[in-house]
Coordinates of N, CA and C in Angstrom, one line a residue:
C1 N 86.7 129.0 96.2 CA 86.1 127.7 95.5 C 87.7 127.0 94.9
F2 N 87.5 125.8 95.0 CA 89.1 125.1 94.6 C 88.7 124.2 93.4
L3 N 87.5 124.1 93.0 CA 87.4 123.3 91.8 C 87.9 123.8 90.4
P4 N 88.1 123.0 89.7 CA 88.4 123.4 88.2 C 87.2 124.4 87.8
G5 N 87.4 125.3 86.9 CA 87.0 126.5 86.6 C 86.1 127.4 87.5
C6 N 86.8 127.1 88.4 CA 85.5 128.2 89.7 C 86.8 129.1 90.2
G7 N 86.3 130.6 90.1 CA 87.3 131.5 90.3 C 87.3 131.8 91.3
P8 N 88.5 132.7 92.0 CA 88.6 133.0 93.4 C 87.5 133.7 94.2
G9 N 87.1 133.3 95.5 CA 85.9 134.0 96.1 C 84.6 133.5 95.9
Q10 N 84.5 132.5 94.6 CA 83.5 132.0 94.2 C 83.2 130.9 95.1
S11 N 81.9 130.3 95.1 CA 81.2 128.9 95.7 C 80.0 128.1 94.9
P12 N 80.2 126.8 95.4 CA 79.2 126.5 94.3 C 77.9 126.8 94.8
A13 N 77.0 126.7 93.6 CA 75.9 127.0 94.0 C 75.0 126.2 95.4
P14 N 74.0 126.5 96.2 CA 73.6 125.8 96.7 C 72.5 124.8 96.3
T15 N 72.6 123.9 96.6 CA 71.7 122.7 96.3 C 70.3 123.2 96.9
E16 N 69.8 122.8 96.2 CA 68.1 123.1 96.5 C 67.4 122.1 97.5
P17 N 66.5 122.5 98.2 CA 66.0 121.9 99.5 C 65.6 120.6 98.9
P18 N 65.4 119.2 99.8 CA 64.5 118.3 98.9 C 62.9 118.9 99.1
K19 N 62.7 118.3 97.8 CA 61.1 118.6 97.6 C 60.0 117.7 98.4
E20 N 60.8 116.6 98.7 CA 59.4 115.8 99.5 C 60.8 115.1 100.8
V21 N 60.3 115.1 101.9 CA 60.8 114.6 102.9 C 60.2 113.2 103.1
L22 N 61.0 112.1 103.5 CA 60.6 110.6 103.5 C 60.6 110.6 105.0
P23 N 59.8 109.7 105.6 CA 60.0 109.2 107.0 C 61.7 108.4 107.2
A24 N 62.0 108.4 108.2 CA 63.6 108.1 108.6 C 63.1 106.5 108.1
A25 N 62.1 105.5 108.5 CA 61.7 104.3 108.3 C 61.8 103.6 107.2
E26 N 61.6 105.0 106.0 CA 61.3 104.7 104.7 C 63.1 104.5 104.1
I27 N 64.2 105.0 104.7 CA 65.4 105.2 104.2 C 66.6 104.3 105.2
Q28 N 67.5 103.7 104.4 CA 68.2 102.7 105.0 C 69.5 103.1 104.6
L29 N 70.3 104.1 105.9 CA 71.6 104.3 105.7 C 72.7 103.3 106.5
D30 N 73.7 102.9 106.1 CA 74.4 102.3 107.0 C 75.0 102.8 107.3
L31 N 75.0 103.5 108.9 CA 76.2 104.1 109.6 C 76.2 103.1 110.3
L32 N 77.8 103.7 110.4 CA 78.4 102.4 111.3 C 78.7 102.5 112.6
H33 N 77.4 102.5 113.6 CA 77.4 102.7 115.2 C 78.4 102.0 115.6
P34 N 79.0 102.2 116.6 CA 79.7 101.2 117.2 C 79.6 100.6 118.4
L35 N 78.1 100.5 119.0 CA 77.3 99.3 119.7 C 76.6 98.8 119.2
T36 N 76.9 97.5 119.7 CA 75.2 96.3 119.6 C 75.1 96.1 121.1
F37 N 73.7 96.4 121.3 CA 72.7 95.9 122.5 C 72.5 94.6 122.4
G38 N 72.2 94.0 123.5 CA 71.5 92.5 123.9 C 71.3 92.6 125.1
E39 N 71.3 91.1 125.5 CA 71.6 90.8 126.7 C 72.4 89.8 127.0
K40 N 72.9 89.7 128.4 CA 74.0 89.3 129.0 C 73.4 88.9 130.5
N41 N 73.0 87.8 130.7 CA 72.5 87.3 132.3 C 71.6 88.1 132.5
G42 N 70.5 88.2 131.6 CA 69.2 88.2 131.8 C 69.0 90.0 131.7
R43 N 69.9 90.5 131.7 CA 69.6 92.0 131.7 C 70.4 92.7 130.3
R44 N 70.0 93.7 130.1 CA 70.6 94.6 128.9 C 72.0 94.6 128.9
A45 N 72.6 94.7 128.0 CA 74.0 95.1 127.7 C 74.6 95.4 126.7
V46 N 75.7 95.7 126.8 CA 76.4 95.9 125.1 C 77.1 94.7 124.9
V47 N 76.6 94.3 123.9 CA 77.4 92.8 123.7 C 78.6 93.0 122.4
G48 N 78.5 93.7 121.9 CA 79.7 94.3 120.7 C 80.1 95.3 120.5
C49 N 81.4 95.7 120.2 CA 81.6 97.3 120.0 C 82.8 97.3 119.0
T50 N 82.7 98.1 117.8 CA 83.7 98.2 117.1 C 84.7 99.0 117.5
E51 N 85.7 99.3 116.7 CA 86.9 100.3 116.8 C 86.2 101.7 116.9
R52 N 85.2 102.0 116.1 CA 84.6 103.4 115.7 C 84.3 104.0 117.5
I53 N 84.4 103.4 118.5 CA 84.2 103.8 119.5 C 85.3 104.6 120.2
V54 N 86.6 104.3 119.6 CA 87.7 105.2 120.1 C 88.0 106.0 118.8
E55 N 87.6 105.5 117.4 CA 88.3 106.2 116.0 C 87.4 107.7 116.2
V56 N 86.3 107.7 116.5 CA 85.6 109.0 116.3 C 86.2 109.9 117.5
P57 N 86.5 109.7 118.5 CA 86.9 110.8 119.4 C 88.3 110.9 119.4
F58 N 89.3 110.3 118.8 CA 90.3 110.4 118.4 C 90.3 111.4 117.0
V59 N 89.8 111.3 116.4 CA 89.4 112.2 114.9 C 89.2 113.6 115.8
H60 N 88.3 114.0 116.6 CA 87.7 115.4 117.1 C 88.8 115.7 117.8
R61 N 89.4 115.3 118.5 CA 90.7 115.4 119.3 C 91.5 116.8 118.7
P62 N 92.2 116.4 117.6 CA 93.0 117.4 116.9 C 92.5 118.5 115.8
L63 N 91.1 118.4 115.6 CA 90.3 119.7 114.8 C 90.8 120.6 115.3
P64 N 91.4 121.3 114.5 CA 91.9 123.0 114.6 C 90.8 123.7 115.8
Y65 N 91.0 124.4 116.5 CA 90.2 125.2 117.1 C 90.3 126.9 116.7
P66 N 89.4 128.0 116.8 CA 88.3 127.9 116.5 C 87.7 126.8 115.7
F67 N 86.4 126.4 114.9 CA 86.1 125.2 114.0 C 85.8 126.2 113.0
R68 N 87.1 126.3 112.3 CA 87.0 126.9 111.0 C 87.7 126.2 110.1
G69 N 87.3 126.8 108.7 CA 88.5 126.1 107.5 C 87.7 125.3 106.7
R70 N 88.5 124.6 105.7 CA 88.0 123.6 104.4 C 88.6 122.4 105.2
L71 N 87.6 121.2 105.3 CA 87.7 120.0 105.9 C 87.3 119.0 104.6
L72 N 88.3 118.1 104.4 CA 87.6 117.2 103.7 C 87.8 115.6 104.3
D73 N 86.5 115.0 104.2 CA 86.4 113.5 104.4 C 86.5 112.4 103.5
V74 N 87.9 111.6 103.7 CA 87.7 110.7 102.3 C 87.2 109.3 102.9
G75 N 86.1 108.7 101.8 CA 85.5 107.8 102.4 C 84.4 107.9 103.6
Y76 N 83.9 109.0 103.5 CA 82.5 109.4 104.5 C 81.4 108.5 104.6
L77 N 81.1 108.0 103.4 CA 79.4 107.4 103.6 C 79.0 107.0 104.7
E78 N 79.8 106.0 105.4 CA 79.3 105.0 106.4 C 79.9 105.8 108.1
S79 N 80.1 107.2 107.9 CA 80.7 107.8 109.2 C 79.8 109.0 109.2
E80 N 79.4 109.2 110.9 CA 78.7 110.6 110.8 C 79.8 111.6 111.0
V81 N 81.1 111.5 110.9 CA 81.8 112.4 111.5 C 81.9 114.0 110.2
I82 N 81.1 113.3 109.1 CA 81.0 114.6 108.1 C 79.9 115.2 108.7
Y83 N 79.0 114.8 109.1 CA 78.0 115.6 109.4 C 78.4 116.6 110.7
Q84 N 79.3 115.9 111.7 CA 79.2 116.6 113.1 C 80.5 117.5 112.8
A85 N 81.3 117.7 111.5 CA 82.2 118.5 111.3 C 81.4 120.0 111.0
A86 N 80.7 119.5 109.8 CA 79.6 120.6 109.1 C 79.2 121.2 110.3
S87 N 78.2 120.6 111.5 CA 77.9 121.1 112.3 C 78.6 122.3 113.5
L88 N 80.0 121.6 113.8 CA 80.8 122.6 114.3 C 81.0 123.7 113.5
G89 N 80.8 123.6 112.0 CA 81.5 124.9 111.2 C 82.6 124.9 110.5
F90 N 82.7 123.6 110.1 CA 83.8 123.7 109.2 C 82.7 123.6 107.6
D91 N 83.9 124.0 106.8 CA 83.3 123.9 105.3 C 84.0 122.8 104.9
T92 N 82.8 121.8 105.1 CA 82.8 120.3 104.8 C 82.8 119.8 103.3
W93 N 83.5 119.0 103.0 CA 83.5 118.3 101.9 C 83.9 117.0 102.0
G94 N 83.1 116.0 101.4 CA 83.1 114.5 101.4 C 83.4 114.0 100.0
I95 N 84.4 113.1 100.0 CA 84.9 112.3 98.6 C 84.4 110.6 98.9
D96 N 83.7 110.3 98.2 CA 83.7 108.6 98.2 C 83.1 108.3 96.9
I97 N 83.7 106.9 96.5 CA 83.1 106.6 95.4 C 81.8 106.1 95.0
R98 N 81.2 105.9 96.3 CA 79.9 105.5 96.0 C 78.7 106.7 96.1
P99 N 77.8 107.0 95.9 CA 77.1 108.0 95.8 C 76.6 108.7 97.2
A100 N 76.3 110.3 97.0 CA 76.3 110.5 98.6 C 75.2 110.0 99.2
A101 N 75.1 110.0 100.3 CA 74.3 109.3 101.5 C 72.8 109.9 101.9
A102 N 73.0 111.2 102.2 CA 72.0 112.2 102.6 C 72.3 113.4 102.4
E103 N 71.4 114.6 102.1 CA 71.8 116.0 101.9 C 72.1 116.4 103.3
F104 N 72.8 117.3 103.7 CA 72.7 117.7 105.2 C 73.7 119.2 104.8
P105 N 73.1 120.4 105.8 CA 73.3 121.8 105.5 C 74.9 121.7 106.3
G106 N 75.7 122.6 104.7 CA 77.1 122.7 104.8 C 77.9 121.8 104.5
V107 N 77.5 120.6 103.9 CA 78.6 119.2 103.3 C 78.2 119.5 101.9
H108 N 79.1 119.4 101.5 CA 79.5 119.1 99.9 C 80.2 117.7 99.5
Y109 N 79.3 117.0 98.7 CA 79.7 115.8 98.5 C 80.4 115.9 96.6
V110 N 81.1 114.7 96.8 CA 81.8 114.7 95.5 C 82.1 113.5 95.6
Q111 N 81.5 112.5 94.5 CA 81.5 110.9 94.2 C 82.7 110.9 93.3
G112 N 83.8 110.1 93.5 CA 84.6 110.0 92.9 C 85.9 109.2 93.6
D113 N 86.9 109.1 92.9 CA 88.2 108.3 93.4 C 89.2 109.5 94.1
V114 N 89.5 109.6 95.5 CA 90.0 110.4 96.0 C 91.8 110.6 94.8
I115 N 92.1 109.5 94.3 CA 93.5 109.3 93.8 C 93.3 110.4 92.6
K116 N 92.5 110.4 91.7 CA 92.1 111.0 90.6 C 91.5 112.3 90.6
Y117 N 90.7 112.2 91.7 CA 89.8 113.8 91.6 C 90.6 114.7 91.8
P118 N 90.4 116.0 90.9 CA 91.4 117.1 90.5 C 91.2 118.1 91.5
F119 N 91.2 117.7 93.0 CA 91.4 118.9 93.9 C 92.4 119.6 93.4
A120 N 92.2 121.1 93.6 CA 93.4 122.1 93.3 C 94.3 121.7 94.7
P121 N 95.8 122.3 94.6 CA 96.6 121.8 95.3 C 96.4 122.9 96.5
H122 N 96.8 122.7 97.8 CA 96.6 123.2 98.8 C 95.3 123.8 99.2
S123 N 94.1 122.5 99.2 CA 92.9 122.9 99.2 C 91.9 123.1 100.6
F124 N 93.2 121.9 101.4 CA 91.8 122.0 102.6 C 93.1 122.1 103.8
D125 N 92.3 122.5 104.8 CA 93.2 122.6 106.4 C 93.2 121.3 106.8
V126 N 92.3 120.5 107.0 CA 92.0 119.2 107.3 C 91.7 118.4 106.6
V127 N 92.2 117.0 106.6 CA 92.0 116.1 105.8 C 91.7 114.5 106.5
I128 N 90.3 114.1 106.7 CA 89.9 112.6 107.6 C 90.0 111.7 106.9
A129 N 90.9 110.8 106.9 CA 90.6 109.2 106.4 C 90.5 108.3 107.5
L130 N 89.4 107.7 108.1 CA 88.8 107.0 108.7 C 88.4 105.8 108.5
S131 N 89.3 105.0 108.6 CA 89.4 103.5 108.5 C 88.9 103.2 107.0
T132 N 90.0 104.3 106.1 CA 89.2 104.2 104.5 C 90.5 103.9 103.6
V133 N 91.9 104.4 103.8 CA 92.7 104.2 103.0 C 93.3 102.4 102.7
E134 N 92.7 101.9 103.6 CA 93.4 100.6 103.8 C 92.7 99.7 103.0
H135 N 91.4 100.1 102.2 CA 90.6 99.6 101.5 C 91.0 100.2 100.3
I136 N 91.5 101.2 99.6 CA 91.8 101.9 98.5 C 92.5 100.8 97.6
G137 N 92.1 100.3 96.5 CA 92.8 99.9 95.5 C 92.7 98.2 95.7
L138 N 91.8 98.0 96.4 CA 91.2 96.6 96.9 C 89.8 96.5 96.4
H139 N 89.5 95.0 96.7 CA 88.0 95.0 96.0 C 86.9 95.1 97.1
A140 N 86.6 96.6 97.2 CA 85.8 96.5 98.5 C 84.9 97.6 98.2
Y141 N 83.8 98.0 98.7 CA 82.7 99.1 98.8 C 82.8 99.5 97.3
G142 N 82.8 98.7 96.2 CA 82.2 98.9 95.1 C 83.4 99.1 94.2
N143 N 84.6 99.2 94.4 CA 85.9 99.7 94.0 C 86.0 98.2 92.7
V144 N 86.4 99.1 91.6 CA 86.7 98.0 90.5 C 88.2 98.3 89.9
D145 N 88.5 99.3 90.3 CA 90.3 99.6 89.7 C 91.2 98.8 90.7
A146 N 91.2 98.2 90.4 CA 92.8 97.5 91.2 C 94.1 98.0 91.3
D147 N 94.5 98.5 92.4 CA 95.9 99.1 92.6 C 96.6 98.9 94.2
P148 N 97.7 97.8 93.8 CA 98.2 97.6 95.1 C 98.9 98.0 96.0
Q149 N 99.1 99.3 95.1 CA 99.4 100.8 96.3 C 98.5 101.7 96.5
G150 N 97.3 101.2 96.4 CA 96.2 102.4 96.4 C 95.9 102.9 97.9
D151 N 97.1 102.5 98.8 CA 96.7 103.4 99.9 C 97.9 104.5 100.0
L152 N 99.0 104.2 99.5 CA 100.4 104.9 99.1 C 99.3 106.4 98.2
H153 N 99.1 105.7 97.1 CA 98.4 106.9 96.0 C 97.7 107.8 96.6
A154 N 96.9 107.0 97.5 CA 95.8 108.2 98.3 C 96.5 109.0 99.1
L155 N 96.9 108.9 99.7 CA 97.6 109.8 100.9 C 99.2 110.4 100.0
Q156 N 99.1 110.2 98.8 CA 99.9 111.1 98.2 C 99.2 112.2 97.6
A157 N 98.2 111.7 96.9 CA 97.0 112.7 96.8 C 96.2 113.4 97.8
I158 N 96.2 113.3 99.3 CA 95.7 113.9 100.0 C 96.6 115.0 100.6
H159 N 98.0 114.5 100.5 CA 99.2 115.5 100.4 C 99.3 116.5 99.6
R160 N 99.0 116.4 98.3 CA 98.7 117.5 97.6 C 97.4 118.4 97.9
A161 N 96.4 117.6 98.2 CA 95.2 118.7 98.5 C 95.3 119.4 100.0
L162 N 96.3 119.1 101.0 CA 96.4 119.9 102.0 C 97.2 120.9 101.8
K163 N 96.7 122.0 103.0 CA 97.5 123.2 103.1 C 99.0 122.7 103.4
P164 N 100.1 123.5 103.4 CA 101.3 123.3 104.0 C 100.9 123.0 105.6
S165 N 100.0 124.1 106.1 CA 99.7 123.9 107.5 C 98.8 123.2 107.7
G166 N 98.3 122.2 107.3 CA 97.2 121.4 107.1 C 97.6 119.8 107.9
R167 N 96.8 119.4 108.2 CA 96.8 118.1 109.1 C 96.3 116.9 108.2
L168 N 96.7 116.0 108.6 CA 96.0 114.6 108.2 C 95.4 114.1 109.4
I169 N 93.9 113.5 110.0 CA 93.8 112.7 110.7 C 93.3 111.2 110.2
L170 N 94.3 110.3 110.7 CA 94.3 109.1 109.9 C 94.0 107.6 110.8
T171 N 92.8 107.0 110.5 CA 92.7 105.9 111.7 C 93.0 104.3 110.6
V172 N 93.7 103.4 111.1 CA 93.8 102.0 110.2 C 93.6 100.9 110.9
P173 N 93.2 99.7 110.7 CA 93.5 98.5 111.5 C 95.2 98.3 111.4
F174 N 95.2 97.7 112.7 CA 96.3 97.7 113.2 C 96.7 96.4 113.8
G175 N 97.8 95.7 113.7 CA 98.3 94.3 114.4 C 99.4 93.7 113.5
K176 N 99.3 92.1 113.1 CA 100.5 91.7 112.3 C 100.2 92.2 111.2
R177 N 101.1 92.6 110.4 CA 101.2 93.0 108.9 C 100.3 91.8 108.2
G178 N 99.6 92.3 107.3 CA 99.1 91.2 106.4 C 97.9 92.0 105.7
Q179 N 97.0 91.2 104.5 CA 96.2 91.8 103.5 C 95.2 90.8 103.4
A180 N 94.0 91.3 103.8 CA 92.8 90.2 103.5 C 92.1 90.9 101.9
E181 N 91.2 90.6 101.9 CA 90.5 90.6 100.5 C 90.1 91.8 100.0
W182 N 89.8 92.5 101.5 CA 89.5 93.8 101.1 C 90.0 95.2 101.9
E183 N 91.0 94.6 102.8 CA 91.7 95.5 103.5 C 92.9 95.2 104.1
R184 N 94.1 96.1 104.0 CA 95.4 96.0 104.6 C 95.0 95.9 105.9
I185 N 96.1 95.3 106.8 CA 96.2 95.7 108.2 C 97.7 96.0 108.2
Y186 N 98.0 97.1 109.0 CA 99.8 97.6 109.3 C 100.0 97.3 110.3
D187 N 101.4 97.1 110.1 CA 102.1 96.8 111.8 C 102.5 98.2 111.6
Y188 N 103.5 98.6 112.7 CA 104.2 99.7 113.3 C 105.0 100.3 111.6
R189 N 106.1 99.5 111.4 CA 106.8 99.1 110.2 C 106.1 99.8 109.1
A190 N 105.0 98.9 108.6 CA 104.4 99.4 107.5 C 103.8 100.9 107.3
L191 N 103.4 101.0 109.0 CA 102.2 102.3 109.0 C 103.4 103.4 108.8
Q192 N 104.5 103.5 109.3 CA 105.1 104.8 109.4 C 105.9 104.6 107.7
E193 N 106.0 103.6 107.1 CA 106.7 103.5 105.7 C 105.7 104.3 104.9
L194 N 104.3 104.1 104.9 CA 103.4 104.6 104.3 C 103.2 106.1 104.5
L195 N 103.3 106.6 105.5 CA 103.3 107.9 105.8 C 104.3 108.7 105.4
K196 N 105.6 107.9 105.7 CA 106.6 109.0 105.0 C 107.1 108.8 103.5
G197 N 106.5 107.6 103.1 CA 106.5 107.7 101.5 C 105.5 108.5 100.9
S198 N 104.4 108.6 101.5 CA 103.4 109.8 100.8 C 103.8 111.4 101.2
G199 N 104.9 111.4 102.2 CA 105.3 112.8 102.2 C 104.8 113.5 104.0
F200 N 104.4 112.4 104.6 CA 104.1 113.0 106.0 C 104.5 112.8 107.2
R201 N 104.7 113.9 107.9 CA 105.7 113.6 109.2 C 104.7 113.5 110.4
V202 N 104.7 112.5 111.3 CA 103.8 112.1 112.5 C 104.1 113.1 113.5
E203 N 103.0 113.8 113.7 CA 102.8 114.4 115.2 C 102.2 113.9 116.3
A204 N 101.2 112.9 116.3 CA 100.7 112.3 117.4 C 100.5 111.0 116.8
E205 N 100.5 109.8 117.7 CA 99.8 108.7 117.2 C 99.3 107.8 118.8
D206 N 98.3 107.1 118.4 CA 97.6 106.2 119.5 C 97.4 105.0 119.1
F207 N 97.3 103.9 119.6 CA 97.0 102.6 119.2 C 95.9 102.1 120.5
W208 N 95.0 101.0 119.7 CA 94.2 100.5 120.7 C 93.9 99.3 120.4
T209 N 93.5 98.1 121.7 CA 93.2 96.7 121.4 C 92.1 96.3 121.8
K210 N 91.5 95.4 121.6 CA 89.9 95.0 121.7 C 90.0 93.7 123.1
H211 N 89.5 94.0 123.9 CA 89.4 93.0 124.9 C 87.9 92.5 125.1
D212 N 87.9 91.4 125.4 CA 86.0 90.6 126.0 C 85.1 91.1 124.9
Y213 N 85.3 91.5 123.5 CA 84.3 91.7 122.5 C 84.0 93.4 122.8
V214 N 84.1 93.8 124.2 CA 83.3 95.3 124.1 C 84.2 96.0 124.5
R215 N 85.3 95.8 124.8 CA 86.5 97.0 125.5 C 87.5 97.4 124.8
W216 N 87.8 98.6 124.4 CA 89.0 99.0 123.6 C 89.9 99.6 124.4
V217 N 91.2 99.4 124.6 CA 92.1 99.7 125.4 C 93.3 100.3 124.9
P218 N 93.9 101.5 125.5 CA 94.9 102.2 125.0 C 96.3 101.1 125.1
T219 N 97.1 100.7 124.3 CA 97.9 99.5 124.2 C 99.2 100.3 123.2
P220 N 100.3 100.1 123.9 CA 101.5 100.1 123.4 C 101.6 99.5 122.0
W221 N 102.3 100.4 121.0 CA 102.6 99.8 119.7 C 103.0 98.2 119.6
K222 N 104.1 98.2 120.3 CA 104.9 96.9 120.1 C 103.9 95.8 120.4
E223 N 103.0 95.9 121.7 CA 101.7 95.0 122.1 C 100.8 94.7 120.8
A224 N 100.0 96.1 120.3 CA 99.3 96.1 119.7 C 99.5 95.4 118.7
E225 N 100.9 95.6 117.8 CA 100.9 94.9 116.3 C 101.3 93.2 116.5
Q226 N 101.2 92.9 118.0 CA 100.9 91.1 117.9 C 100.0 90.7 117.5
V227 N 98.4 91.2 117.6 CA 97.0 90.7 117.2 C 97.4 90.3 116.1
D228 N 96.2 89.4 115.7 CA 95.7 88.9 114.4 C 94.6 89.4 113.9
S229 N 94.6 90.7 113.2 CA 93.6 91.5 112.6 C 93.4 90.7 111.2
V230 N 94.2 90.0 110.8 CA 93.6 89.8 109.1 C 92.7 88.4 109.9
T231 N 92.7 87.4 110.4 CA 91.7 86.3 110.7 C 90.8 87.0 111.3
H232 N 91.0 87.4 112.4 CA 89.7 88.0 113.1 C 89.1 89.1 113.0
G233 N 89.4 89.6 112.3 CA 88.9 91.3 111.8 C 89.6 92.3 112.7
A234 N 89.4 93.2 112.4 CA 90.1 94.3 113.3 C 89.9 94.2 115.0
L235 N 91.2 93.8 115.5 CA 91.5 93.4 117.0 C 92.3 94.7 117.6
A236 N 92.7 95.5 116.4 CA 93.6 96.8 117.1 C 93.4 97.8 116.3
V237 N 93.8 99.1 116.4 CA 93.7 100.0 115.6 C 94.6 101.1 115.8
A238 N 94.9 102.0 115.0 CA 95.7 102.9 114.8 C 95.4 104.3 114.6
G239 N 95.6 105.4 115.4 CA 95.1 106.5 115.0 C 96.2 107.4 115.0
V240 N 96.5 108.2 113.8 CA 97.9 109.1 113.6 C 97.1 110.6 113.4
V241 N 97.8 111.7 113.6 CA 97.7 113.0 113.2 C 98.9 113.3 112.4
A242 N 99.2 113.8 111.5 CA 100.2 113.8 110.6 C 100.4 115.1 110.0
R243 N 101.4 115.8 109.7 CA 101.9 116.9 108.7 C 102.5 116.6 107.5
P244 N 102.2 117.4 106.4 CA 102.7 117.5 105.5 C 103.8 117.8 105.2
I245 N 104.9 117.0 104.6 CA 106.4 117.4 104.8 C 106.3 118.3 103.4
P246 N 106.9 119.6 103.2 CA 107.2 120.4 102.4 C 107.8 119.8 101.2
R247 N 107.3 119.7 100.0 CA 108.0 118.9 98.5 C 108.5 120.5 97.8

């Protein structure tokens, strides 16, 4: 166990099973599914598609195999990745400033700020931040603690929590550099500066842009950073696998 006051070899006590199981219709969870269905030319069709369609497969690709070790999902609340990681076999932890969404076997929840939470150093083999760090420190998802460098401070905290052999799997909105009230948009230089400034070296990177409302297409970064993701929402996304640089 890696929480304060927990000795070597100890684990948190298992949570009790829920005393009452409610029908799914009575529980509203805002999981961000990528596809929106509708009709086009009188036929059922996909009429909308978010960046999750490429982000989730990207996150799975660099997971260490066999699926063992301790994994932290930062800002997990609206994603199914945390449940997928636990099902694959990881000792899975999630941290979010909002209350836990739903109990699930093999998932441990922490409500708190990843910048401030006292994870012991070198606790995790993998940390996932799927479309999360761009919001940290801004007025988004119930955050009240303004921090103009929240993305940097979050990655620095993640660096401390990762094992020296661990890996960061990160996705962020990409395009012309800018900032909306609730998120930052990174161009290539800004993304590299963020990673280097927080102590990471890039191992792999991919970029996609959105076309015709429903297609996400692999795109060279020089082209992807020309799109306007501030005005029109995320029209490009970057995925990065990075390793902590020893300090």
